[in-house]
Amino acid sequence: VQLVESGGGLVQAGGSLRLSCAASGNTVSFNSMAWFRQAPGKQRELVADITVSGGTTNYADSVKGRFTISRDNGKNTMYLQMNSLKPEDAAVYYCNAKVHTGLAFRYYWGQGTQVTVSS
């Protein structure tokens, strides 16, 4: 499994960005996908996740109403639409996939994409 993020960059506060995560490999065994982020000096935190089969979503309280996670199973791609960005949203954003491997799950990570928000 490989996960490749794109779409990060520099944006002014109040602006928008859309992140993409392209997946390849054994995508049929994906259970769910997620976006995490990590700011300097802070722990990595869950931003949002989505089940692959039913599209059930979950968001961190800090991004509810501003961010939208979605996926296109035909393209094996997950997205994160980020609106009304705040300086505190600045971080490296990572794509994550939870993959069913028989009796257990395995987690895969992308390399991350930097999001910078200027005030």
PDB file of C-alpha atoms in Angstrom:
ATOM      1  CA  VAL A   1       0.000   0.000   0.000  1.00  0.00           C
ATOM      2  CA  GLN A   2       1.230   3.476  -0.886  1.00  0.00           C
ATOM      3  CA  LEU A   3      -0.346   6.771   0.076  1.00  0.00           C
ATOM      4  CA  VAL A   4       0.673  10.021  -1.590  1.00  0.00           C
ATOM      5  CA  GLU A   5      -0.615  13.364  -0.320  1.00  0.00           C
ATOM      6  CA  SER A   6      -0.783  16.562  -2.325  1.00  0.00           C
ATOM      7  CA  GLY A   7      -2.410  19.954  -2.178  1.00  0.00           C
ATOM      8  CA  GLY A   8      -0.649  21.556   0.747  1.00  0.00           C
ATOM      9  CA  GLY A   9       0.739  25.055   0.585  1.00  0.00           C
ATOM     10  CA  LEU A  10       0.604  28.558   1.964  1.00  0.00           C
ATOM     11  CA  VAL A  11      -2.742  30.263   2.435  1.00  0.00           C
ATOM     12  CA  GLN A  12      -3.968  33.322   4.280  1.00  0.00           C
ATOM     13  CA  ALA A  13      -6.208  32.947   7.296  1.00  0.00           C
ATOM     14  CA  GLY A  14      -9.785  32.546   6.145  1.00  0.00           C
ATOM     15  CA  GLY A  15      -8.722  30.880   2.924  1.00  0.00           C
ATOM     16  CA  SER A  16      -9.220  27.357   1.631  1.00  0.00           C
ATOM     17  CA  LEU A  17      -7.158  24.400   0.520  1.00  0.00           C
ATOM     18  CA  ARG A  18      -8.022  20.932  -0.701  1.00  0.00           C
ATOM     19  CA  LEU A  19      -5.739  18.058   0.155  1.00  0.00           C
ATOM     20  CA  SER A  20      -5.715  14.819  -1.795  1.00  0.00           C
ATOM     21  CA  CYS A  21      -4.451  11.378  -0.870  1.00  0.00           C
ATOM     22  CA  ALA A  22      -3.946   8.943  -3.721  1.00  0.00           C
ATOM     23  CA  ALA A  23      -3.818   5.303  -2.662  1.00  0.00           C
ATOM     24  CA  SER A  24      -2.348   2.374  -4.525  1.00  0.00           C
ATOM     25  CA  GLY A  25      -1.787  -1.276  -3.767  1.00  0.00           C
ATOM     26  CA  ASN A  26      -4.277  -3.481  -1.936  1.00  0.00           C
ATOM     27  CA  THR A  27      -6.981  -0.813  -1.731  1.00  0.00           C
ATOM     28  CA  VAL A  28      -9.812  -3.379  -1.748  1.00  0.00           C
ATOM     29  CA  SER A  29      -8.834  -4.271   1.826  1.00  0.00           C
ATOM     30  CA  PHE A  30      -9.139  -0.705   3.063  1.00  0.00           C
ATOM     31  CA  ASN A  31     -11.450  -0.388   6.047  1.00  0.00           C
ATOM     32  CA  SER A  32     -11.203   3.336   6.603  1.00  0.00           C
ATOM     33  CA  MET A  33      -9.000   6.314   5.807  1.00  0.00           C
ATOM     34  CA  ALA A  34      -8.135   9.357   7.810  1.00  0.00           C
ATOM     35  CA  TRP A  35      -6.311  12.662   7.903  1.00  0.00           C
ATOM     36  CA  PHE A  36      -4.000  13.413  10.791  1.00  0.00           C
ATOM     37  CA  ARG A  37      -1.912  16.503  11.400  1.00  0.00           C
ATOM     38  CA  GLN A  38       1.141  17.359  13.422  1.00  0.00           C
ATOM     39  CA  ALA A  39       2.292  20.838  14.306  1.00  0.00           C
ATOM     40  CA  PRO A  40       5.835  21.532  15.573  1.00  0.00           C
ATOM     41  CA  GLY A  41       6.214  20.461  19.174  1.00  0.00           C
ATOM     42  CA  LYS A  42       2.807  18.819  19.270  1.00  0.00           C
ATOM     43  CA  GLN A  43       1.551  15.276  19.026  1.00  0.00           C
ATOM     44  CA  ARG A  44      -0.007  13.965  15.867  1.00  0.00           C
ATOM     45  CA  GLU A  45      -3.775  14.333  16.075  1.00  0.00           C
ATOM     46  CA  LEU A  46      -6.739  12.978  14.186  1.00  0.00           C
ATOM     47  CA  VAL A  47      -8.433  15.560  11.983  1.00  0.00           C
ATOM     48  CA  ALA A  48     -11.107  13.444  10.301  1.00  0.00           C
ATOM     49  CA  ASP A  49     -11.775   9.903   9.180  1.00  0.00           C
ATOM     50  CA  ILE A  50     -14.109   8.157   6.792  1.00  0.00           C
ATOM     51  CA  THR A  51     -15.131   4.552   6.273  1.00  0.00           C
ATOM     52  CA  VAL A  52     -14.479   3.277   2.801  1.00  0.00           C
ATOM     53  CA  SER A  53     -17.634   1.223   2.436  1.00  0.00           C
ATOM     54  CA  GLY A  54     -20.332   3.450   3.921  1.00  0.00           C
ATOM     55  CA  GLY A  55     -18.715   6.826   3.948  1.00  0.00           C
ATOM     56  CA  THR A  56     -19.345   7.426   7.647  1.00  0.00           C
ATOM     57  CA  THR A  57     -17.327  10.430   8.771  1.00  0.00           C
ATOM     58  CA  ASN A  58     -15.914  11.691  12.018  1.00  0.00           C
ATOM     59  CA  TYR A  59     -14.261  15.041  12.759  1.00  0.00           C
ATOM     60  CA  ALA A  60     -12.172  16.581  15.465  1.00  0.00           C
ATOM     61  CA  ASP A  61     -14.126  19.273  17.289  1.00  0.00           C
ATOM     62  CA  SER A  62     -11.601  21.884  16.199  1.00  0.00           C
ATOM     63  CA  VAL A  63     -12.423  21.420  12.506  1.00  0.00           C
ATOM     64  CA  LYS A  64     -16.145  20.630  12.561  1.00  0.00           C
ATOM     65  CA  GLY A  65     -18.072  22.861  10.213  1.00  0.00           C
ATOM     66  CA  ARG A  66     -14.914  23.982   8.395  1.00  0.00           C
ATOM     67  CA  PHE A  67     -13.348  20.803   7.011  1.00  0.00           C
ATOM     68  CA  THR A  68     -14.974  18.117   4.892  1.00  0.00           C
ATOM     69  CA  ILE A  69     -13.512  14.669   4.294  1.00  0.00           C
ATOM     70  CA  SER A  70     -14.582  12.667   1.274  1.00  0.00           C
ATOM     71  CA  ARG A  71     -13.405   9.797  -0.881  1.00  0.00           C
ATOM     72  CA  ASP A  72     -13.713   8.647  -4.445  1.00  0.00           C
ATOM     73  CA  ASN A  73     -13.383   4.882  -4.378  1.00  0.00           C
ATOM     74  CA  GLY A  74     -13.230   4.700  -8.155  1.00  0.00           C
ATOM     75  CA  LYS A  75     -10.129   6.875  -8.115  1.00  0.00           C
ATOM     76  CA  ASN A  76      -8.755   5.415  -4.854  1.00  0.00           C
ATOM     77  CA  THR A  77      -8.432   8.962  -3.607  1.00  0.00           C
ATOM     78  CA  MET A  78      -9.412  10.688  -0.392  1.00  0.00           C
ATOM     79  CA  TYR A  79      -9.837  14.435  -0.019  1.00  0.00           C
ATOM     80  CA  LEU A  80      -9.877  17.003   2.731  1.00  0.00           C
ATOM     81  CA  GLN A  81     -11.565  20.279   1.870  1.00  0.00           C
ATOM     82  CA  MET A  82     -10.389  22.877   4.355  1.00  0.00           C
ATOM     83  CA  ASN A  83     -12.271  26.164   4.563  1.00  0.00           C
ATOM     84  CA  SER A  84     -11.982  29.131   6.889  1.00  0.00           C
ATOM     85  CA  LEU A  85      -8.435  28.160   7.717  1.00  0.00           C
ATOM     86  CA  LYS A  86      -6.918  29.473  10.913  1.00  0.00           C
ATOM     87  CA  PRO A  87      -3.249  29.891  11.878  1.00  0.00           C
ATOM     88  CA  GLU A  88      -3.697  27.037  14.344  1.00  0.00           C
ATOM     89  CA  ASP A  89      -4.516  24.709  11.427  1.00  0.00           C
ATOM     90  CA  ALA A  90      -0.930  24.995  10.222  1.00  0.00           C
ATOM     91  CA  ALA A  91       0.753  21.600  10.388  1.00  0.00           C
ATOM     92  CA  VAL A  92       1.998  18.708   8.341  1.00  0.00           C
ATOM     93  CA  TYR A  93      -1.055  16.753   7.248  1.00  0.00           C
ATOM     94  CA  TYR A  94      -0.775  13.002   6.905  1.00  0.00           C
ATOM     95  CA  CYS A  95      -2.959  10.515   5.123  1.00  0.00           C
ATOM     96  CA  ASN A  96      -3.658   7.259   6.933  1.00  0.00           C
ATOM     97  CA  ALA A  97      -5.261   4.017   5.840  1.00  0.00           C
ATOM     98  CA  LYS A  98      -6.564   1.226   8.050  1.00  0.00           C
ATOM     99  CA  VAL A  99      -6.218  -1.998   6.116  1.00  0.00           C
ATOM    100  CA  HIS A 100      -7.792  -5.336   6.980  1.00  0.00           C
ATOM    101  CA  THR A 101      -5.174  -8.064   6.815  1.00  0.00           C
ATOM    102  CA  GLY A 102      -7.122 -11.161   7.782  1.00  0.00           C
ATOM    103  CA  LEU A 103      -7.308 -11.370  11.555  1.00  0.00           C
ATOM    104  CA  ALA A 104      -5.939  -7.918  12.233  1.00  0.00           C
ATOM    105  CA  PHE A 105      -5.590  -4.393  10.888  1.00  0.00           C
ATOM    106  CA  ARG A 106      -2.500  -2.629   9.670  1.00  0.00           C
ATOM    107  CA  TYR A 107      -2.044   1.108   9.394  1.00  0.00           C
ATOM    108  CA  TYR A 108      -0.237   2.875   6.573  1.00  0.00           C
ATOM    109  CA  TRP A 109       0.933   6.483   6.362  1.00  0.00           C
ATOM    110  CA  GLY A 110       1.741   8.921   3.609  1.00  0.00           C
ATOM    111  CA  GLN A 111       4.774  11.184   3.660  1.00  0.00           C
ATOM    112  CA  GLY A 112       2.799  14.261   4.661  1.00  0.00           C
ATOM    113  CA  THR A 113       2.052  17.602   3.073  1.00  0.00           C
ATOM    114  CA  GLN A 114       2.743  20.964   4.686  1.00  0.00           C
ATOM    115  CA  VAL A 115      -0.067  23.420   5.299  1.00  0.00           C
ATOM    116  CA  THR A 116       0.954  26.932   6.322  1.00  0.00           C
ATOM    117  CA  VAL A 117      -1.616  29.536   7.309  1.00  0.00           C
ATOM    118  CA  SER A 118      -0.559  33.159   7.561  1.00  0.00           C
ATOM    119  CA  SER A 119      -2.397  35.542   9.843  1.00  0.00           C
TER     120      SER A 119
END
